[in-house]
mmCIF file of C-alpha atoms in Angstrom:
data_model
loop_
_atom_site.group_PDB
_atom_site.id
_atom_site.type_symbol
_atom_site.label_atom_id
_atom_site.label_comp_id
_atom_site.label_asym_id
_atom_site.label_seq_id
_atom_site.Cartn_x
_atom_site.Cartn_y
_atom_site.Cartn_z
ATOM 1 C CA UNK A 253 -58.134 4.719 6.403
ATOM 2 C CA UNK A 254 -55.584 4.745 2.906
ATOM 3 C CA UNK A 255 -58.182 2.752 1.216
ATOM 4 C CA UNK A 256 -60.512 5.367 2.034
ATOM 5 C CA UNK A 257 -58.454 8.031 0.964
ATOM 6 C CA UNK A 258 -57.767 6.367 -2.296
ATOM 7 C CA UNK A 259 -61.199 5.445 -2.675
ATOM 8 C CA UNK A 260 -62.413 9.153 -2.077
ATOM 9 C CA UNK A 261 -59.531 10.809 -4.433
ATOM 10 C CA UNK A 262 -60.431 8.134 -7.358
ATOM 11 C CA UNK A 263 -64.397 9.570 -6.640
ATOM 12 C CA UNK A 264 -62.750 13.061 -6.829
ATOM 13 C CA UNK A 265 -60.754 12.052 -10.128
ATOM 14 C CA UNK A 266 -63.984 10.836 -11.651
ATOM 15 C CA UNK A 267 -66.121 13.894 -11.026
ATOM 16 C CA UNK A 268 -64.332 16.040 -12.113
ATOM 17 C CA UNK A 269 -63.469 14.346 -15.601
ATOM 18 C CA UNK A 270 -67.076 13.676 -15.715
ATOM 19 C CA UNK A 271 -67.404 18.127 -15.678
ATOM 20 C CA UNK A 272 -64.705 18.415 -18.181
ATOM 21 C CA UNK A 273 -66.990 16.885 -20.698
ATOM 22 C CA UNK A 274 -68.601 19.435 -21.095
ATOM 23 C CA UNK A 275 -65.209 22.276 -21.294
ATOM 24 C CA UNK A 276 -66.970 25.326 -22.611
ATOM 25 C CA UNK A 277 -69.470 25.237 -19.719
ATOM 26 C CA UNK A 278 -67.262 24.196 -17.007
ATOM 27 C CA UNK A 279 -64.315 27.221 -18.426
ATOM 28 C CA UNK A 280 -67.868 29.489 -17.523
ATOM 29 C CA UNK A 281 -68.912 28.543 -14.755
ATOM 30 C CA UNK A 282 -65.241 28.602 -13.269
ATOM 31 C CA UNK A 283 -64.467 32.189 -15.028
ATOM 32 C CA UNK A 284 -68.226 33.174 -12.726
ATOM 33 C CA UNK A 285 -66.744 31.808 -9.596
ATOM 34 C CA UNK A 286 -63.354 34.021 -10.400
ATOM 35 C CA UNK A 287 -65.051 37.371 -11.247
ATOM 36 C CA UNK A 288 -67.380 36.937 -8.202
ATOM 37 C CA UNK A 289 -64.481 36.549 -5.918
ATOM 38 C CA UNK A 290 -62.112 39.251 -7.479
ATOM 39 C CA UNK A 291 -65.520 41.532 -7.405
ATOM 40 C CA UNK A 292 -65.148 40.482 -3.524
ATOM 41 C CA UNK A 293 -61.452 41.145 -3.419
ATOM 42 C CA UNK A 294 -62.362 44.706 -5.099
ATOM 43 C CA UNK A 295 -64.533 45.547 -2.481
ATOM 44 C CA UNK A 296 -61.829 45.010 0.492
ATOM 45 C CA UNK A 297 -59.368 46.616 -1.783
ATOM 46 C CA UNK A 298 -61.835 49.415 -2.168
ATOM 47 C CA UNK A 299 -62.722 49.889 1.500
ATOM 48 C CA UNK A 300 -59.451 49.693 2.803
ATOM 49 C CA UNK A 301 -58.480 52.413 0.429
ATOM 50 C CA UNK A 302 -61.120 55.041 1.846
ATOM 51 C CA UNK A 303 -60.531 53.587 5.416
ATOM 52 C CA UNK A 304 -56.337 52.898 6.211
ATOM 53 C CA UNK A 305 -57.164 51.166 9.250
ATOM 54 C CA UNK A 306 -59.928 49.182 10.713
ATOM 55 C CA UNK A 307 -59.736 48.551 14.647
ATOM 56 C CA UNK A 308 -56.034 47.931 14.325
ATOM 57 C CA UNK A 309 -55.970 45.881 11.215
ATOM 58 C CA UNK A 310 -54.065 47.687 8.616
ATOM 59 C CA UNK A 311 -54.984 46.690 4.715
ATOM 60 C CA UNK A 312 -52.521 43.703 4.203
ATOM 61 C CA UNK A 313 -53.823 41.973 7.604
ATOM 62 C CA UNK A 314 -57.069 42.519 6.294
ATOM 63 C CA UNK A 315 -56.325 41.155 2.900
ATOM 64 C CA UNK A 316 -54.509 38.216 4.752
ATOM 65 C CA UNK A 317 -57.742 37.388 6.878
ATOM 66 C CA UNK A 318 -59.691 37.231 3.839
ATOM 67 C CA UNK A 319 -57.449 35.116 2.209
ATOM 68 C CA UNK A 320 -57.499 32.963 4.913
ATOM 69 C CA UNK A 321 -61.328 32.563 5.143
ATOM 70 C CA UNK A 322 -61.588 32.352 1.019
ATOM 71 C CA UNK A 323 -58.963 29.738 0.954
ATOM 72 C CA UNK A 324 -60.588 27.645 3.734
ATOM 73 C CA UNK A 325 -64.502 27.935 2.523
ATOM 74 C CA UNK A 326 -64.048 27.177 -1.304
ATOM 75 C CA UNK A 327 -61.469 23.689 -0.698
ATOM 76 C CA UNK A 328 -64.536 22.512 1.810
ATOM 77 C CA UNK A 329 -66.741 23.310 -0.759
ATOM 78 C CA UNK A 330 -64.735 21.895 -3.768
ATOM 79 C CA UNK A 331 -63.715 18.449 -2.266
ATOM 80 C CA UNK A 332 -66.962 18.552 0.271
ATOM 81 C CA UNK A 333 -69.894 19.659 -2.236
ATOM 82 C CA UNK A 334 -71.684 16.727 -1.332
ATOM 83 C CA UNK A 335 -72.743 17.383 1.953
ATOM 84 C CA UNK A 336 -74.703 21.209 0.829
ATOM 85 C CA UNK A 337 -76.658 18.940 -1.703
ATOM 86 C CA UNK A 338 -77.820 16.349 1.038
ATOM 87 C CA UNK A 339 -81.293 17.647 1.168
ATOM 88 C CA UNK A 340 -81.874 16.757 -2.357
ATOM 89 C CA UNK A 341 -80.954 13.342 -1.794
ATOM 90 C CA UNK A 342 -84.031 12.580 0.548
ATOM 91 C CA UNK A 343 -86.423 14.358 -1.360
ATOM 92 C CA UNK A 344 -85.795 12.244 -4.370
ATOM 93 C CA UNK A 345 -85.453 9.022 -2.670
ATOM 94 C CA UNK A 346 -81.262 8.482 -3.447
ATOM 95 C CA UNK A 347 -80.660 8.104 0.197
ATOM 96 C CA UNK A 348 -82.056 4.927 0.443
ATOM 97 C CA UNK A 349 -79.480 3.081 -2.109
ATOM 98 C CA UNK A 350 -76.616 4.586 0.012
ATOM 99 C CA UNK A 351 -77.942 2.496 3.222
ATOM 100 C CA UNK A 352 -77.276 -0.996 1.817
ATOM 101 C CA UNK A 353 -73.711 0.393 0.510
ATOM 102 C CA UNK A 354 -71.015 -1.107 2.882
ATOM 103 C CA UNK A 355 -68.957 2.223 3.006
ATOM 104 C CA UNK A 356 -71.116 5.025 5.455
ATOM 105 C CA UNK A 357 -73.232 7.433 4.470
ATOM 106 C CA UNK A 358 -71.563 10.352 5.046
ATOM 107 C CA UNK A 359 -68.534 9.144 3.103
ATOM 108 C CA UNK A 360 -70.857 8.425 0.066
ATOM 109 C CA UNK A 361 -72.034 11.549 0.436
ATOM 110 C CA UNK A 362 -68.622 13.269 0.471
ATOM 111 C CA UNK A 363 -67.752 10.844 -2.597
ATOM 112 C CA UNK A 364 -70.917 12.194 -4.673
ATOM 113 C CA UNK A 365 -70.365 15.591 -5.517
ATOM 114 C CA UNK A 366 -66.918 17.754 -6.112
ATOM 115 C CA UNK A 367 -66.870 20.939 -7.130
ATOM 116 C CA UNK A 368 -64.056 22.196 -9.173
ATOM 117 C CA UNK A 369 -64.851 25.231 -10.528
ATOM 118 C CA UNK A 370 -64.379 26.823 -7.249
ATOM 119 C CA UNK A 371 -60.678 26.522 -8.417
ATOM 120 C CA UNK A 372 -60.805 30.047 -9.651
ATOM 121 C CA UNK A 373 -62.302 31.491 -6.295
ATOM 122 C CA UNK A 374 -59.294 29.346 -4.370
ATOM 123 C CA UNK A 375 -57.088 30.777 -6.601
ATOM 124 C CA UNK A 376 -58.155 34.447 -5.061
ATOM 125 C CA UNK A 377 -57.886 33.471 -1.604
ATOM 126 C CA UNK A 378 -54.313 32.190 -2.310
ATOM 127 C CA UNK A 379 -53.598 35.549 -4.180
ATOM 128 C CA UNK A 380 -55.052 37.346 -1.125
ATOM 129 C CA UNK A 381 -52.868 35.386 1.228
ATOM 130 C CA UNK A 382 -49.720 36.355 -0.560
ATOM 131 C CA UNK A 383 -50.411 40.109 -1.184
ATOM 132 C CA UNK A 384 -51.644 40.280 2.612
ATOM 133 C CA UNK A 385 -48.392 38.690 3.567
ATOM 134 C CA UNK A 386 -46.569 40.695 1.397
ATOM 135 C CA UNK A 387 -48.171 44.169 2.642
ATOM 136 C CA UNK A 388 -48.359 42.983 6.221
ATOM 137 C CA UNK A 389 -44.947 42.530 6.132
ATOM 138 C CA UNK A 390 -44.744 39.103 7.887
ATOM 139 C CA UNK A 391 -41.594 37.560 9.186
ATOM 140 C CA UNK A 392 -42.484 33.854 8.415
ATOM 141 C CA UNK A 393 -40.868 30.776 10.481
ATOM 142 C CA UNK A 394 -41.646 27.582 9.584
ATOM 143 C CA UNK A 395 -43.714 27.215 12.650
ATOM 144 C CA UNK A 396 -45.965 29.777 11.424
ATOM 145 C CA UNK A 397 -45.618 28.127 7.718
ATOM 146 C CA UNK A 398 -46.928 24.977 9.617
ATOM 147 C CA UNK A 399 -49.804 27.238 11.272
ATOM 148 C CA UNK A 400 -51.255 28.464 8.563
ATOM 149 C CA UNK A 401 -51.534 25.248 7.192
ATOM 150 C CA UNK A 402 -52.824 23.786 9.906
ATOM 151 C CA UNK A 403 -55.499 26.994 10.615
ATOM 152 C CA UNK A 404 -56.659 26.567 6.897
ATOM 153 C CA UNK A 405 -57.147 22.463 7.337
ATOM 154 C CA UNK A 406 -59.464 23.365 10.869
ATOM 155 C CA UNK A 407 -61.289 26.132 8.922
ATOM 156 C CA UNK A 408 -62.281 23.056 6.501
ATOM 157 C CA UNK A 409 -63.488 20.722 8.972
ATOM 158 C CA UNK A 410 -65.321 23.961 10.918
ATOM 159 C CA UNK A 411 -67.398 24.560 6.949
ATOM 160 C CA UNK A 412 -67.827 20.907 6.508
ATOM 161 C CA UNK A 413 -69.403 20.540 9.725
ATOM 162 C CA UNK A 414 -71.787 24.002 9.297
ATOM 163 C CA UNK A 415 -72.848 22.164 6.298
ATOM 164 C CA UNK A 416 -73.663 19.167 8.290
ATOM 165 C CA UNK A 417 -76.364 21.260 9.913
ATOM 166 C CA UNK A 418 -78.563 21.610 6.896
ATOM 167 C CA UNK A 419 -77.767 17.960 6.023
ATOM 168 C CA UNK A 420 -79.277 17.021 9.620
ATOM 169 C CA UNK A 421 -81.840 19.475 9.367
ATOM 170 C CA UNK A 422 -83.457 17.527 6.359
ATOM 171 C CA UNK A 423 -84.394 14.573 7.885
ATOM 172 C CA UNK A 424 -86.581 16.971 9.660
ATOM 173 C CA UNK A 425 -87.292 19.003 6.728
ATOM 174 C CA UNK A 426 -86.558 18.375 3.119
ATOM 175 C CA UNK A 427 -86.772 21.606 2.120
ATOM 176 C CA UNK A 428 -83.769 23.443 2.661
ATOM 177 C CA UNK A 429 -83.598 26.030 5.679
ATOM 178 C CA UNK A 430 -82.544 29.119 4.602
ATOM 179 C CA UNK A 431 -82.021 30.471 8.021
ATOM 180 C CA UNK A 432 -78.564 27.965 8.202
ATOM 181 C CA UNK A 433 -76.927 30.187 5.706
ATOM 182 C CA UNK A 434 -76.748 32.824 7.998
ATOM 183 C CA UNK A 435 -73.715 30.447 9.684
ATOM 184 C CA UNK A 436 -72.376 29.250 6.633
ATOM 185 C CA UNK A 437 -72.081 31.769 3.575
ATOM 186 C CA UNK A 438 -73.272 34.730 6.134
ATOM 187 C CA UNK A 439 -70.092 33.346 7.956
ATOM 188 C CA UNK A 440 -67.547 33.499 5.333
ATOM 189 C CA UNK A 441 -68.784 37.283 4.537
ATOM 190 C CA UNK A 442 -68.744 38.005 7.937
ATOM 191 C CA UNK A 443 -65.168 36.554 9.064
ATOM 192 C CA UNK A 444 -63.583 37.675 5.745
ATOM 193 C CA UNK A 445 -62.619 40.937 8.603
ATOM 194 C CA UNK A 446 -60.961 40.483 12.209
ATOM 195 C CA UNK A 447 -63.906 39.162 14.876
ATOM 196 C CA UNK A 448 -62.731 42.313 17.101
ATOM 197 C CA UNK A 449 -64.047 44.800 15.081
ATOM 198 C CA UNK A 450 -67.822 43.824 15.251
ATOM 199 C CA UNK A 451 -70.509 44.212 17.940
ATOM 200 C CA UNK A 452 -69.966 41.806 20.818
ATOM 201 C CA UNK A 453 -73.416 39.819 19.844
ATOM 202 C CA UNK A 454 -71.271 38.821 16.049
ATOM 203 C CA UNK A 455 -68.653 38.381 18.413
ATOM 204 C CA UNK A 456 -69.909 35.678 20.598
ATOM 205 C CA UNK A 457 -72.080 34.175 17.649
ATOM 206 C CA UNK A 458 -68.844 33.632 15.604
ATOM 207 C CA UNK A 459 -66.691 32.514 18.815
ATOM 208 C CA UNK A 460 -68.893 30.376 20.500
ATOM 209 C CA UNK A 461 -71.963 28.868 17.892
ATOM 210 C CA UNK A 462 -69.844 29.034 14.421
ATOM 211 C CA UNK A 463 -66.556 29.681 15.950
ATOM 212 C CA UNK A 464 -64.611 30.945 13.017
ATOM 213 C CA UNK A 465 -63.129 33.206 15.422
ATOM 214 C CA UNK A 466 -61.322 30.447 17.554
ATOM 215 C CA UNK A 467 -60.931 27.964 14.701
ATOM 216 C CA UNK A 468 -58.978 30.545 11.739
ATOM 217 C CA UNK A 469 -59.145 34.507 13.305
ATOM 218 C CA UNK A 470 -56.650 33.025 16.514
ATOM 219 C CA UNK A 471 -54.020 31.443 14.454
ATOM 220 C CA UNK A 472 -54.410 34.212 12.138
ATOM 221 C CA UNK A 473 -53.883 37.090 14.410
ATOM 222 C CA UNK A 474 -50.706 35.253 15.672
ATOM 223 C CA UNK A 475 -49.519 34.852 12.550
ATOM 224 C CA UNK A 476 -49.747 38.340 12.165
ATOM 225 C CA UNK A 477 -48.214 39.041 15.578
ATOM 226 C CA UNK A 478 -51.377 40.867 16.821
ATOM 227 C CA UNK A 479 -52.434 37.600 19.143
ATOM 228 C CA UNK A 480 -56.098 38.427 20.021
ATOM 229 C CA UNK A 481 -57.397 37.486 23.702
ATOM 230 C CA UNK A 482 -53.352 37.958 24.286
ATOM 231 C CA UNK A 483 -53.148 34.295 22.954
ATOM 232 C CA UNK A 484 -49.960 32.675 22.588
ATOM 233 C CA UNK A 485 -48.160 30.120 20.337
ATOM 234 C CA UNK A 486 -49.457 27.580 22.577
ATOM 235 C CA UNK A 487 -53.224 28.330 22.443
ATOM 236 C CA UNK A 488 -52.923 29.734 18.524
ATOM 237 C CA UNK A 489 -51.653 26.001 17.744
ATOM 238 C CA UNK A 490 -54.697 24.311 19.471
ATOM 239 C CA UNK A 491 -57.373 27.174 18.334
ATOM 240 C CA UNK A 492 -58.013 25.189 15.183
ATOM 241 C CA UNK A 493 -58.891 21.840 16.853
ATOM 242 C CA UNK A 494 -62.328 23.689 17.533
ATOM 243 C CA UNK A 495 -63.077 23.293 13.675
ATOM 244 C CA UNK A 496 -62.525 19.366 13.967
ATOM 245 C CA UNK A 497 -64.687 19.160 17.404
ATOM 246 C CA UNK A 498 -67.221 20.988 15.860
ATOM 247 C CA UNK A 499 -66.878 18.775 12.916
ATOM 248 C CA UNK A 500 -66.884 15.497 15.012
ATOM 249 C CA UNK A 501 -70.231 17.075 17.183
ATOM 250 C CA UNK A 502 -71.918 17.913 14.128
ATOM 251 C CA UNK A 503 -70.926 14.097 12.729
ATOM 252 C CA UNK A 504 -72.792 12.253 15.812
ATOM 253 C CA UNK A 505 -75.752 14.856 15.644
ATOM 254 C CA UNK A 506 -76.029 14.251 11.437
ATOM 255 C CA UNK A 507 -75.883 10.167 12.400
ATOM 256 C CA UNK A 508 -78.226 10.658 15.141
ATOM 257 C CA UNK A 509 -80.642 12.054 12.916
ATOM 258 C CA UNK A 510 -80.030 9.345 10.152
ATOM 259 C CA UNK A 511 -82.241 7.055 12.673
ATOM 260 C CA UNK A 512 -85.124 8.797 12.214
ATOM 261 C CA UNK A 513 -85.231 8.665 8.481
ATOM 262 C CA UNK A 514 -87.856 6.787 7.162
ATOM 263 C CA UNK A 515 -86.983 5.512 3.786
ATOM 264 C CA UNK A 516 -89.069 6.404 0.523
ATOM 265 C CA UNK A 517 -89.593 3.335 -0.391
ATOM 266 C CA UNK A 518 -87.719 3.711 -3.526
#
């Protein structure tokens, strides 16, 4: 497991000095990422100024949720950007070197690709997180310190295993299905606001198929001492391990269909 972990922050190391070759178009494309998020962060700003309230979510909460959501979605997609170009892999044939590699496939995979210009748009969610705090008012303990930590960590594993689906999808398919991102970046939009304020269909879509609502809005509410579903410390502290069982379900399901690949001959 260590080895791993050093093996997979060396590949991380790598990667990203690899990008900083070229400085003038990686300082770009990381100044995009930023103005698309603070455009983002404009647009909560903006609606919570011609709306005070929504449901009973005043404007820091709201701010805090987002940051939440931003923070989680952009690591998984900084230190996981491997898995969302899976399908690619297949259709030119790469696949097939990784299956006589002694390390798994899915840790290859993980090891290809980081993404660090989504710095800037972590940077936002962080910013969010600590003006939402600040305007919410929030009486921090270090068990809720600890919870936040541990919310953002299952709302990871809960992206990286939405991304699996696509991945599994294109041994099927090697052309990507749009229809997934209606989980995945429709999800982040979505659950950027409190689950309780949407129809009950979003409700049970984003509880119970993507549950971003158990895995970061529980935690989150307690945080904010609003506990949704009147859920406690107890269940608030366990909400997250949805994100790794989803991970772990979608991990079997993505291996599962890894024995019906057929290689390319390549």
């Amino acid at each position: 497991m260590i080895n791993s972990l050093c093996l997979y922050f060396k590949s991380c190391r790598m990667l990203i000095r690899s990008q900083m070759q070229y400085r003038a178009s990686f300082l770009m494309q990381t100044f995009t990422q930023l103005v698309m998020m603070v455009t983002e962060l404009l647009a909560v700003l903006i609606l919570m100024d011609r709306f005070s309230v929504l449901g009973q979510w005043n404007r820091g909460e709201i701010l805090f949720f987002f940051g939440v959501i931003s923070t989680s979605f952009y690591l998984c997609e900084c230190f996981a950007r491997g898995i969302t170009q899976f399908p690619p892999l297949i259709a030119q044939g790469d696949l097939d070197s990784m299956l006589i590699r002694p390390r798994g496939v899915l840790f290859q995979v993980i090891c290809s690709r980081a993404d660090p210009r989504r710095f800037g748009a972590i940077l936002i969610g962080v910013l969010a997180l600590i003006l939402g705090s600040v305007s919410a008012q929030i009486h921090w303990t270090s068990f809720k310190m600890l919870l936040l930590i541990w919310t953002i960590l299952g709302g990871m594993a809960l992206v990286c295993g939405l991304f699996l689906i696509e991945a599994t999808l294109s041994f099927f398919s090697v052309k990507r299905i749009e229809l997934v991102n209606i989980l995945t970046y429709g999800g982040r939009s979505t659950c950027q606001y409190p689950i309780d304020i949407y129809p009950r269909g979003l409700q049970l879509l984003f509880t119970l198929v993507a549950p971003f609502a158990l895995t970061t809005h529980l935690p989150t509410a307690y945080i904010l001492d609003k506990p949704l579903w009147g859920a406690g410390a107890g269940w608030s502290l366990l909400a997250p391990l949805s994100g790794f069982a989803f991970l772990g379900l979608m991990t079997f399901v993505f291996y599962r269909g890894l024995r019906r690949y057929r290689s390319t001959g390549s």
